[in-house]
Structure formats: structure tokens, C-alpha cells
PDB file of N, CA and C and ligand atoms in Angstrom:
ATOM      1  N   MET A   1      78.837  88.215 118.998  1.00  0.00           N
ATOM      2  CA  MET A   1      80.407  87.748 118.929  1.00  0.00           C
ATOM      3  C   MET A   1      80.816  88.822 117.910  1.00  0.00           C
ATOM      4  N   GLU A   2      81.957  89.916 118.035  1.00  0.00           N
ATOM      5  CA  GLU A   2      82.533  90.789 116.829  1.00  0.00           C
ATOM      6  C   GLU A   2      83.316  89.790 115.699  1.00  0.00           C
ATOM      7  N   VAL A   3      83.090  89.984 115.119  1.00  0.00           N
ATOM      8  CA  VAL A   3      83.628  88.803 113.882  1.00  0.00           C
ATOM      9  C   VAL A   3      84.548  89.549 112.538  1.00  0.00           C
ATOM     10  N   GLN A   4      84.041  91.190 112.595  1.00  0.00           N
ATOM     11  CA  GLN A   4      84.950  92.330 111.775  1.00  0.00           C
ATOM     12  C   GLN A   4      86.561  92.268 112.014  1.00  0.00           C
ATOM     13  N   VAL A   5      87.270  91.327 112.500  1.00  0.00           N
ATOM     14  CA  VAL A   5      88.743  91.915 113.243  1.00  0.00           C
ATOM     15  C   VAL A   5      89.321  92.208 111.681  1.00  0.00           C
ATOM     16  N   MET A   6      89.227  91.779 110.576  1.00  0.00           N
ATOM     17  CA  MET A   6      89.785  91.613 109.170  1.00  0.00           C
ATOM     18  C   MET A   6      89.520  93.307 108.841  1.00  0.00           C
ATOM     19  N   VAL A   7      88.840  93.916 108.943  1.00  0.00           N
ATOM     20  CA  VAL A   7      88.418  95.101 108.311  1.00  0.00           C
ATOM     21  C   VAL A   7      89.101  96.719 109.481  1.00  0.00           C
ATOM     22  N   ASP A   8      89.960  97.498 108.984  1.00  0.00           N
ATOM     23  CA  ASP A   8      90.441  98.248 109.540  1.00  0.00           C
ATOM     24  C   ASP A   8      89.036  99.406 109.050  1.00  0.00           C
ATOM     25  N   ARG A   9      88.200  99.787 110.137  1.00  0.00           N
ATOM     26  CA  ARG A   9      86.796 100.329 110.012  1.00  0.00           C
ATOM     27  C   ARG A   9      87.348 101.797 110.235  1.00  0.00           C
ATOM     28  N   GLU A  10      88.303 101.726 111.144  1.00  0.00           N
ATOM     29  CA  GLU A  10      88.627 103.221 112.061  1.00  0.00           C
ATOM     30  C   GLU A  10      88.690 104.716 110.381  1.00  0.00           C
ATOM     31  N   SER A  11      89.802 103.878 109.711  1.00  0.00           N
ATOM     32  CA  SER A  11      89.862 104.437 108.642  1.00  0.00           C
ATOM     33  C   SER A  11      89.125 104.512 107.079  1.00  0.00           C
ATOM     34  N   THR A  12      90.199 103.582 106.334  1.00  0.00           N
ATOM     35  CA  THR A  12      89.425 103.543 104.716  1.00  0.00           C
ATOM     36  C   THR A  12      88.888 102.553 104.569  1.00  0.00           C
ATOM     37  N   GLY A  13      87.766 101.153 105.723  1.00  0.00           N
ATOM     38  CA  GLY A  13      87.513 100.239 105.684  1.00  0.00           C
ATOM     39  C   GLY A  13      87.848  99.622 104.562  1.00  0.00           C
ATOM     40  N   LEU A  14      89.365  99.781 104.616  1.00  0.00           N
ATOM     41  CA  LEU A  14      90.134  98.395 103.088  1.00  0.00           C
ATOM     42  C   LEU A  14      89.989  97.153 104.741  1.00  0.00           C
ATOM     43  N   PRO A  15      90.752  96.039 103.808  1.00  0.00           N
ATOM     44  CA  PRO A  15      90.864  94.898 104.677  1.00  0.00           C
ATOM     45  C   PRO A  15      92.198  95.300 105.226  1.00  0.00           C
ATOM     46  N   ARG A  16      92.725  94.432 106.836  1.00  0.00           N
ATOM     47  CA  ARG A  16      94.045  94.723 107.232  1.00  0.00           C
ATOM     48  C   ARG A  16      95.205  94.166 106.643  1.00  0.00           C
ATOM     49  N   LEU A  17      94.667  93.192 106.374  1.00  0.00           N
ATOM     50  CA  LEU A  17      95.601  91.813 105.583  1.00  0.00           C
ATOM     51  C   LEU A  17      95.348  91.714 103.826  1.00  0.00           C
ATOM     52  N   VAL A  18      96.556  92.038 103.132  1.00  0.00           N
ATOM     53  CA  VAL A  18      96.466  91.916 101.787  1.00  0.00           C
ATOM     54  C   VAL A  18      97.802  90.813 101.736  1.00  0.00           C
ATOM     55  N   ARG A  19      97.330  89.591 100.658  1.00  0.00           N
ATOM     56  CA  ARG A  19      98.565  88.977 100.160  1.00  0.00           C
ATOM     57  C   ARG A  19      98.814  89.806  98.824  1.00  0.00           C
ATOM     58  N   GLY A  20     100.170  90.035  98.505  1.00  0.00           N
ATOM     59  CA  GLY A  20     100.350  90.237  97.034  1.00  0.00           C
ATOM     60  C   GLY A  20     101.391  91.162  97.405  1.00  0.00           C
ATOM     61  N   SER A  21     102.007  91.758  96.532  1.00  0.00           N
ATOM     62  CA  SER A  21     102.527  93.277  96.505  1.00  0.00           C
ATOM     63  C   SER A  21     101.926  94.074  95.341  1.00  0.00           C
ATOM     64  N   VAL A  22     102.332  95.472  96.026  1.00  0.00           N
ATOM     65  CA  VAL A  22     101.965  96.648  95.187  1.00  0.00           C
ATOM     66  C   VAL A  22     103.222  97.004  94.262  1.00  0.00           C
ATOM     67  N   VAL A  23     102.522  97.057  93.151  1.00  0.00           N
ATOM     68  CA  VAL A  23     103.692  97.296  91.988  1.00  0.00           C
ATOM     69  C   VAL A  23     103.614  98.262  91.086  1.00  0.00           C
ATOM     70  N   THR A  24     103.869  99.119  90.435  1.00  0.00           N
ATOM     71  CA  THR A  24     104.552  99.984  89.579  1.00  0.00           C
ATOM     72  C   THR A  24     104.700  99.671  88.306  1.00  0.00           C
ATOM     73  N   HIS A  25     103.874 100.583  87.080  1.00  0.00           N
ATOM     74  CA  HIS A  25     104.170 100.123  86.272  1.00  0.00           C
ATOM     75  C   HIS A  25     104.617 101.088  85.320  1.00  0.00           C
ATOM     76  N   ARG A  26     105.772 102.030  84.539  1.00  0.00           N
ATOM     77  CA  ARG A  26     105.171 102.914  83.945  1.00  0.00           C
ATOM     78  C   ARG A  26     105.461 102.895  82.706  1.00  0.00           C
ATOM     79  N   ARG A  27     104.644 103.752  81.532  1.00  0.00           N
ATOM     80  CA  ARG A  27     104.520 103.429  80.138  1.00  0.00           C
ATOM     81  C   ARG A  27     104.332 104.859  79.354  1.00  0.00           C
ATOM     82  N   ARG A  28     104.510 103.951  78.088  1.00  0.00           N
ATOM     83  CA  ARG A  28     104.358 105.261  77.067  1.00  0.00           C
ATOM     84  C   ARG A  28     102.594 104.793  76.429  1.00  0.00           C
ATOM     85  N   CYS A  29     101.715 105.475  76.417  1.00  0.00           N
ATOM     86  CA  CYS A  29     100.684 105.583  75.808  1.00  0.00           C
ATOM     87  C   CYS A  29     100.050 105.203  74.993  1.00  0.00           C
ATOM     88  N   GLY A  30     101.536 106.058  73.716  1.00  0.00           N
ATOM     89  CA  GLY A  30     101.458 106.101  72.079  1.00  0.00           C
ATOM     90  C   GLY A  30     100.865 107.136  71.612  1.00  0.00           C
ATOM     91  N   LYS A  31     100.344 108.251  72.189  1.00  0.00           N
ATOM     92  CA  LYS A  31     100.186 109.459  71.461  1.00  0.00           C
ATOM     93  C   LYS A  31     101.256 110.125  71.232  1.00  0.00           C
ATOM     94  N   PRO A  32     101.365 110.673  70.214  1.00  0.00           N
ATOM     95  CA  PRO A  32     102.652 111.150  69.544  1.00  0.00           C
ATOM     96  C   PRO A  32     102.952 112.577  70.745  1.00  0.00           C
ATOM     97  N   ASN A  33     101.877 113.500  70.896  1.00  0.00           N
ATOM     98  CA  ASN A  33     101.752 114.895  71.311  1.00  0.00           C
ATOM     99  C   ASN A  33     101.320 114.609  72.700  1.00  0.00           C
ATOM    100  N   CYS A  34     101.249 113.615  73.726  1.00  0.00           N
ATOM    101  CA  CYS A  34     101.231 113.225  75.030  1.00  0.00           C
ATOM    102  C   CYS A  34     102.530 113.759  75.788  1.00  0.00           C
ATOM    103  N   ARG A  35     102.479 113.739  76.950  1.00  0.00           N
ATOM    104  CA  ARG A  35     103.599 114.572  77.652  1.00  0.00           C
ATOM    105  C   ARG A  35     104.376 113.284  77.955  1.00  0.00           C
ATOM    106  N   CYS A  36     104.139 112.141  77.681  1.00  0.00           N
ATOM    107  CA  CYS A  36     104.537 110.854  77.837  1.00  0.00           C
ATOM    108  C   CYS A  36     105.426 110.671  77.056  1.00  0.00           C
ATOM    109  N   ALA A  37     105.526 110.912  75.534  1.00  0.00           N
ATOM    110  CA  ALA A  37     106.156 110.760  73.723  1.00  0.00           C
ATOM    111  C   ALA A  37     108.007 111.143  74.662  1.00  0.00           C
ATOM    112  N   ASP A  38     108.010 111.699  75.265  1.00  0.00           N
ATOM    113  CA  ASP A  38     109.381 112.525  75.741  1.00  0.00           C
ATOM    114  C   ASP A  38     110.289 110.715  76.244  1.00  0.00           C
ATOM    115  N   GLY A  39     109.268 110.253  76.941  1.00  0.00           N
ATOM    116  CA  GLY A  39     109.962 108.792  77.660  1.00  0.00           C
ATOM    117  C   GLY A  39     110.708 109.003  79.151  1.00  0.00           C
ATOM    118  N   GLU A  40     110.281 110.409  79.712  1.00  0.00           N
ATOM    119  CA  GLU A  40     110.451 110.922  80.742  1.00  0.00           C
ATOM    120  C   GLU A  40     109.235 110.737  81.350  1.00  0.00           C
ATOM    121  N   ALA A  41     108.239 111.727  81.167  1.00  0.00           N
ATOM    122  CA  ALA A  41     106.857 111.961  82.032  1.00  0.00           C
ATOM    123  C   ALA A  41     106.107 110.784  81.914  1.00  0.00           C
ATOM    124  N   LEU A  42     106.430 109.811  81.942  1.00  0.00           N
ATOM    125  CA  LEU A  42     105.672 108.351  81.797  1.00  0.00           C
ATOM    126  C   LEU A  42     104.351 108.305  82.254  1.00  0.00           C
ATOM    127  N   HIS A  43     103.343 107.184  81.905  1.00  0.00           N
ATOM    128  CA  HIS A  43     102.150 107.185  82.753  1.00  0.00           C
ATOM    129  C   HIS A  43     102.516 106.222  83.873  1.00  0.00           C
ATOM    130  N   GLU A  44     101.943 106.171  85.066  1.00  0.00           N
ATOM    131  CA  GLU A  44     102.197 104.878  86.100  1.00  0.00           C
ATOM    132  C   GLU A  44     100.957 104.618  86.136  1.00  0.00           C
ATOM    133  N   THR A  45     100.905 103.171  86.183  1.00  0.00           N
ATOM    134  CA  THR A  45      99.467 102.717  87.679  1.00  0.00           C
ATOM    135  C   THR A  45      99.842 101.705  88.012  1.00  0.00           C
ATOM    136  N   THR A  46      99.254 101.786  89.029  1.00  0.00           N
ATOM    137  CA  THR A  46     100.162 101.071  90.105  1.00  0.00           C
ATOM    138  C   THR A  46      98.661  99.698  90.507  1.00  0.00           C
ATOM    139  N   ALA A  47      99.386  98.658  90.787  1.00  0.00           N
ATOM    140  CA  ALA A  47      98.539  97.504  91.037  1.00  0.00           C
ATOM    141  C   ALA A  47      98.863  96.878  92.298  1.00  0.00           C
ATOM    142  N   LEU A  48      98.132  95.852  92.427  1.00  0.00           N
ATOM    143  CA  LEU A  48      98.101  94.810  93.849  1.00  0.00           C
ATOM    144  C   LEU A  48      98.601  93.658  92.704  1.00  0.00           C
ATOM    145  N   SER A  49      99.612  92.910  92.842  1.00  0.00           N
ATOM    146  CA  SER A  49     100.484  91.534  92.140  1.00  0.00           C
ATOM    147  C   SER A  49      99.618  90.896  93.216  1.00  0.00           C
ATOM    148  N   TYR A  50      99.008  89.244  93.085  1.00  0.00           N
ATOM    149  CA  TYR A  50      98.875  88.496  93.538  1.00  0.00           C
ATOM    150  C   TYR A  50      98.815  87.374  92.936  1.00  0.00           C
ATOM    151  N   SER A  51      98.896  86.234  93.266  1.00  0.00           N
ATOM    152  CA  SER A  51      98.718  84.818  92.790  1.00  0.00           C
ATOM    153  C   SER A  51      97.209  84.124  93.539  1.00  0.00           C
ATOM    154  N   GLU A  52      96.775  83.550  92.187  1.00  0.00           N
ATOM    155  CA  GLU A  52      95.424  82.673  92.832  1.00  0.00           C
ATOM    156  C   GLU A  52      95.428  81.755  91.839  1.00  0.00           C
ATOM    157  N   GLY A  53      95.138  80.516  92.237  1.00  0.00           N
ATOM    158  CA  GLY A  53      94.934  79.603  91.610  1.00  0.00           C
ATOM    159  C   GLY A  53      96.449  78.988  91.047  1.00  0.00           C
ATOM    160  N   GLY A  54      97.551  79.747  91.008  1.00  0.00           N
ATOM    161  CA  GLY A  54      98.445  79.222  90.438  1.00  0.00           C
ATOM    162  C   GLY A  54      99.065  80.364  89.604  1.00  0.00           C
ATOM    163  N   ARG A  55      98.181  81.261  89.354  1.00  0.00           N
ATOM    164  CA  ARG A  55      98.175  81.983  88.325  1.00  0.00           C
ATOM    165  C   ARG A  55      98.447  83.207  88.720  1.00  0.00           C
ATOM    166  N   SER A  56      99.141  84.329  88.385  1.00  0.00           N
ATOM    167  CA  SER A  56      99.755  86.188  89.048  1.00  0.00           C
ATOM    168  C   SER A  56      98.442  87.112  88.257  1.00  0.00           C
ATOM    169  N   ARG A  57      98.337  86.957  88.791  1.00  0.00           N
ATOM    170  CA  ARG A  57      96.828  88.729  88.749  1.00  0.00           C
ATOM    171  C   ARG A  57      97.318  89.981  89.272  1.00  0.00           C
ATOM    172  N   LEU A  58      96.287  90.707  88.104  1.00  0.00           N
ATOM    173  CA  LEU A  58      97.049  92.432  88.848  1.00  0.00           C
ATOM    174  C   LEU A  58      95.609  92.898  89.022  1.00  0.00           C
ATOM    175  N   LEU A  59      95.758  93.500  90.144  1.00  0.00           N
ATOM    176  CA  LEU A  59      94.323  94.482  90.179  1.00  0.00           C
ATOM    177  C   LEU A  59      94.877  95.865  89.992  1.00  0.00           C
ATOM    178  N   ARG A  60      93.905  96.786  89.643  1.00  0.00           N
ATOM    179  CA  ARG A  60      94.801  98.480  89.770  1.00  0.00           C
ATOM    180  C   ARG A  60      93.867  98.933  90.799  1.00  0.00           C
ATOM    181  N   LEU A  61      95.078  99.662  91.276  1.00  0.00           N
ATOM    182  CA  LEU A  61      94.734 100.596  92.533  1.00  0.00           C
ATOM    183  C   LEU A  61      94.176 101.654  92.100  1.00  0.00           C
ATOM    184  N   PRO A  62      93.202 102.709  92.836  1.00  0.00           N
ATOM    185  CA  PRO A  62      93.268 103.767  93.021  1.00  0.00           C
ATOM    186  C   PRO A  62      94.359 104.368  93.647  1.00  0.00           C
ATOM    187  N   ALA A  63      94.731 105.671  93.195  1.00  0.00           N
ATOM    188  CA  ALA A  63      95.872 106.298  93.352  1.00  0.00           C
ATOM    189  C   ALA A  63      95.894 106.764  95.055  1.00  0.00           C
ATOM    190  N   ASP A  64      94.761 106.950  95.572  1.00  0.00           N
ATOM    191  CA  ASP A  64      94.611 107.588  97.089  1.00  0.00           C
ATOM    192  C   ASP A  64      94.775 106.099  98.158  1.00  0.00           C
ATOM    193  N   GLN A  65      94.539 105.069  96.798  1.00  0.00           N
ATOM    194  CA  GLN A  65      94.039 103.868  97.938  1.00  0.00           C
ATOM    195  C   GLN A  65      95.703 102.973  98.485  1.00  0.00           C
ATOM    196  N   VAL A  66      96.504 103.450  97.509  1.00  0.00           N
ATOM    197  CA  VAL A  66      97.793 102.896  97.315  1.00  0.00           C
ATOM    198  C   VAL A  66      98.703 102.803  98.649  1.00  0.00           C
ATOM    199  N   ALA A  67      98.666 103.698  99.425  1.00  0.00           N
ATOM    200  CA  ALA A  67      99.759 103.670 100.357  1.00  0.00           C
ATOM    201  C   ALA A  67      98.718 102.048 101.887  1.00  0.00           C
ATOM    202  N   ALA A  68      97.300 102.587 101.504  1.00  0.00           N
ATOM    203  CA  ALA A  68      96.646 101.941 102.900  1.00  0.00           C
ATOM    204  C   ALA A  68      97.374 100.791 102.122  1.00  0.00           C
ATOM    205  N   VAL A  69      97.052  99.923 100.608  1.00  0.00           N
ATOM    206  CA  VAL A  69      97.156  98.442 100.675  1.00  0.00           C
ATOM    207  C   VAL A  69      98.289  98.169 100.505  1.00  0.00           C
ATOM    208  N   ARG A  70      99.521  99.106 100.535  1.00  0.00           N
ATOM    209  CA  ARG A  70     100.936  98.780 100.756  1.00  0.00           C
ATOM    210  C   ARG A  70     101.319  98.302 101.683  1.00  0.00           C
ATOM    211  N   ALA A  71     100.558  98.839 102.878  1.00  0.00           N
ATOM    212  CA  ALA A  71     100.724  98.779 104.570  1.00  0.00           C
ATOM    213  C   ALA A  71     100.204  97.615 104.968  1.00  0.00           C
ATOM    214  N   ALA A  72      98.727  97.044 103.982  1.00  0.00           N
ATOM    215  CA  ALA A  72      98.065  96.140 104.759  1.00  0.00           C
ATOM    216  C   ALA A  72      99.129  94.451 103.710  1.00  0.00           C
ATOM    217  N   THR A  73     100.000  94.847 102.880  1.00  0.00           N
ATOM    218  CA  THR A  73     100.669  93.709 102.364  1.00  0.00           C
ATOM    219  C   THR A  73     101.637  93.688 103.382  1.00  0.00           C
ATOM    220  N   GLU A  74     102.305  95.031 104.063  1.00  0.00           N
ATOM    221  CA  GLU A  74     103.497  94.707 105.089  1.00  0.00           C
ATOM    222  C   GLU A  74     102.908  93.751 106.275  1.00  0.00           C
ATOM    223  N   ARG A  75     101.750  94.042 106.582  1.00  0.00           N
ATOM    224  CA  ARG A  75     101.350  93.174 107.340  1.00  0.00           C
ATOM    225  C   ARG A  75     101.175  92.302 107.763  1.00  0.00           C
ATOM    226  N   TYR A  76     100.711  91.611 106.024  1.00  0.00           N
ATOM    227  CA  TYR A  76     100.182  90.120 105.909  1.00  0.00           C
ATOM    228  C   TYR A  76     101.508  89.442 106.025  1.00  0.00           C
ATOM    229  N   ARG A  77     102.839  90.421 104.940  1.00  0.00           N
ATOM    230  CA  ARG A  77     103.871  89.541 105.335  1.00  0.00           C
ATOM    231  C   ARG A  77     104.657  89.365 106.513  1.00  0.00           C
ATOM    232  N   GLU A  78     104.509  90.727 107.676  1.00  0.00           N
ATOM    233  CA  GLU A  78     104.790  90.427 108.838  1.00  0.00           C
ATOM    234  C   GLU A  78     104.005  89.173 109.630  1.00  0.00           C
ATOM    235  N   ARG A  79     103.096  88.926 109.514  1.00  0.00           N
ATOM    236  CA  ARG A  79     102.190  87.870 110.302  1.00  0.00           C
ATOM    237  C   ARG A  79     102.204  86.377 109.301  1.00  0.00           C
ATOM    238  N   ARG A  80     102.755  86.669 108.918  1.00  0.00           N
ATOM    239  CA  ARG A  80     102.924  84.997 107.808  1.00  0.00           C
ATOM    240  C   ARG A  80     104.415  84.894 108.027  1.00  0.00           C
ATOM    241  N   GLN A  81     105.613  86.084 108.419  1.00  0.00           N
ATOM    242  CA  GLN A  81     106.553  85.083 109.320  1.00  0.00           C
ATOM    243  C   GLN A  81     107.074  85.024 110.947  1.00  0.00           C
ATOM    244  N   ARG A  82     105.450  85.465 111.129  1.00  0.00           N
ATOM    245  CA  ARG A  82     105.836  85.378 112.580  1.00  0.00           C
ATOM    246  C   ARG A  82     105.450  83.702 112.664  1.00  0.00           C
ATOM    247  N   LEU A  83     104.010  83.774 111.879  1.00  0.00           N
ATOM    248  CA  LEU A  83     103.631  82.190 111.457  1.00  0.00           C
ATOM    249  C   LEU A  83     104.593  80.920 111.191  1.00  0.00           C
ATOM    250  N   GLU A  84     105.032  81.639 109.988  1.00  0.00           N
ATOM    251  CA  GLU A  84     106.233  80.355 109.829  1.00  0.00           C
ATOM    252  C   GLU A  84     107.064  80.358 111.322  1.00  0.00           C
ATOM    253  N   ALA A  85     107.750  81.035 111.679  1.00  0.00           N
ATOM    254  CA  ALA A  85     108.407  81.249 113.011  1.00  0.00           C
ATOM    255  C   ALA A  85     108.116  80.541 114.159  1.00  0.00           C
ATOM    256  N   ASP A  86     106.625  80.549 114.201  1.00  0.00           N
ATOM    257  CA  ASP A  86     106.033  79.937 115.021  1.00  0.00           C
ATOM    258  C   ASP A  86     106.060  77.994 114.921  1.00  0.00           C
ATOM    259  N   GLY A  87     105.185  78.050 113.645  1.00  0.00           N
ATOM    260  CA  GLY A  87     105.584  77.201 113.128  1.00  0.00           C
ATOM    261  C   GLY A  87     106.367  75.441 113.113  1.00  0.00           C
ATOM    262  N   GLN A  88     107.666  77.058 113.072  1.00  0.00           N
ATOM    263  CA  GLN A  88     109.088  76.081 112.800  1.00  0.00           C
ATOM    264  C   GLN A  88     109.201  75.587 114.472  1.00  0.00           C
ATOM    265  N   ALA A  89     109.197  76.772 115.603  1.00  0.00           N
ATOM    266  CA  ALA A  89     109.386  76.528 116.668  1.00  0.00           C
ATOM    267  C   ALA A  89     108.747  75.296 117.003  1.00  0.00           C
ATOM    268  N   GLY A  90     107.738  75.146 116.945  1.00  0.00           N
ATOM    269  CA  GLY A  90     106.938  73.622 117.211  1.00  0.00           C
ATOM    270  C   GLY A  90     107.353  72.651 116.370  1.00  0.00           C
ATOM    271  N   ILE A  91     108.002  72.666 115.051  1.00  0.00           N
ATOM    272  CA  ILE A  91     109.019  71.607 114.719  1.00  0.00           C
ATOM    273  C   ILE A  91     109.854  71.333 115.552  1.00  0.00           C
ATOM    274  N   GLN A  92     110.679  72.198 116.108  1.00  0.00           N
ATOM    275  CA  GLN A  92     111.701  72.333 117.462  1.00  0.00           C
ATOM    276  C   GLN A  92     111.099  71.820 118.692  1.00  0.00           C
ATOM    277  N   THR A  93     109.754  71.875 119.151  1.00  0.00           N
ATOM    278  CA  THR A  93     109.923  71.425 120.547  1.00  0.00           C
ATOM    279  C   THR A  93     109.873  70.272 120.308  1.00  0.00           C
ATOM    280  N   LEU A  94     109.164  69.435 118.838  1.00  0.00           N
ATOM    281  CA  LEU A  94     108.712  68.124 118.942  1.00  0.00           C
ATOM    282  C   LEU A  94     110.049  67.439 118.760  1.00  0.00           C
ATOM    283  N   VAL A  95     110.797  67.897 117.948  1.00  0.00           N
ATOM    284  CA  VAL A  95     111.751  67.049 117.468  1.00  0.00           C
ATOM    285  C   VAL A  95     112.878  67.054 119.660  1.00  0.00           C
ATOM    286  N   ALA A  96     113.081  67.933 120.001  1.00  0.00           N
ATOM    287  CA  ALA A  96     113.428  67.864 121.355  1.00  0.00           C
ATOM    288  C   ALA A  96     112.649  66.993 121.917  1.00  0.00           C
ATOM    289  N   ARG A  97     111.402  67.016 122.383  1.00  0.00           N
ATOM    290  CA  ARG A  97     110.740  65.636 123.194  1.00  0.00           C
ATOM    291  C   ARG A  97     110.823  64.445 122.797  1.00  0.00           C
ATOM    292  N   PHE A  98     110.725  64.411 120.854  1.00  0.00           N
ATOM    293  CA  PHE A  98     110.191  63.135 120.625  1.00  0.00           C
ATOM    294  C   PHE A  98     111.239  62.173 119.829  1.00  0.00           C
ATOM    295  N   GLY A  99     112.587  63.592 119.478  1.00  0.00           N
ATOM    296  CA  GLY A  99     113.757  62.868 118.205  1.00  0.00           C
ATOM    297  C   GLY A  99     114.335  62.512 119.043  1.00  0.00           C
ATOM    298  N   ALA A 100     115.231  63.074 120.071  1.00  0.00           N
ATOM    299  CA  ALA A 100     116.349  62.377 120.458  1.00  0.00           C
ATOM    300  C   ALA A 100     116.694  60.427 121.011  1.00  0.00           C
ATOM    301  N   GLY A 101     116.723  60.164 120.123  1.00  0.00           N
ATOM    302  CA  GLY A 101     116.732  58.910 120.889  1.00  0.00           C
ATOM    303  C   GLY A 101     115.750  57.815 120.300  1.00  0.00           C
ATOM    304  N   SER A 102     114.879  58.461 119.902  1.00  0.00           N
ATOM    305  CA  SER A 102     113.827  57.497 119.016  1.00  0.00           C
ATOM    306  C   SER A 102     113.537  57.781 117.474  1.00  0.00           C
ATOM    307  N   GLY A 103     114.897  57.381 116.785  1.00  0.00           N
ATOM    308  CA  GLY A 103     114.496  58.032 115.412  1.00  0.00           C
ATOM    309  C   GLY A 103     114.578  56.497 114.814  1.00  0.00           C
ATOM    310  N   ARG A 104     114.216  55.109 115.168  1.00  0.00           N
ATOM    311  CA  ARG A 104     113.653  54.182 114.902  1.00  0.00           C
ATOM    312  C   ARG A 104     112.663  53.272 115.958  1.00  0.00           C
TER     313      ARG A 104
HETATM  314 ZN1  LIG B 201     100.886 109.531  77.192  1.00  0.00          ZN
END
């Protein structure tokens, strides 16, 4: 039985679903002669921001993987929204079946 449904093997080998969001930070490195010193050509680092055990964490991403990871976070969000909608519909089905007139 195939169990590797969560991995997109055809392209990048990255997971299909990733919880979190991709964030970009821009900063100066502090070297006076660097291109970033004028405050315009700042250094960018892109990371996956996610929470684990109640703490927020950052995982730096290679530049060429950012788009794929962002797409995986969007797939996760869409699937979670669908799951929540299905669960909500389940509540409404139960309320319709058991709720009316059986409140106490
Ligand atoms: Zn710099």
C-alpha cells in the first residue's frame, strides 16, 4: 500500500502540506561599507514561521525553495478550512437531528 501521499515527489521532494507561514525579514548587517548601509538594499532572509509546543519558531528557507514551501502552507490552510467547514456542517447535522425539542 502506498503511504507516501504527503510528499510531492514529482518536483521538489518537499512535503505537500506545511503548517505555518512564510515570512521575509529585511535588515542591515551592520558593516559600514555593505550595500545595505544606505538602508535601501537590505538583506532579506525568508523563513517558515510556525508554532510548536506553544512557542513560535523560525526555520530559514533556501531562496530557491521559498515558493514551494509557501505553496505548501497555502495547501495546508485550504485543507484546514475545508476540514473546519466539514466539522461545522457535522455539528449542524447533529443539531438538526437531535437538537429540536430535545434540549432537556
Ligand atoms: Zn549588509
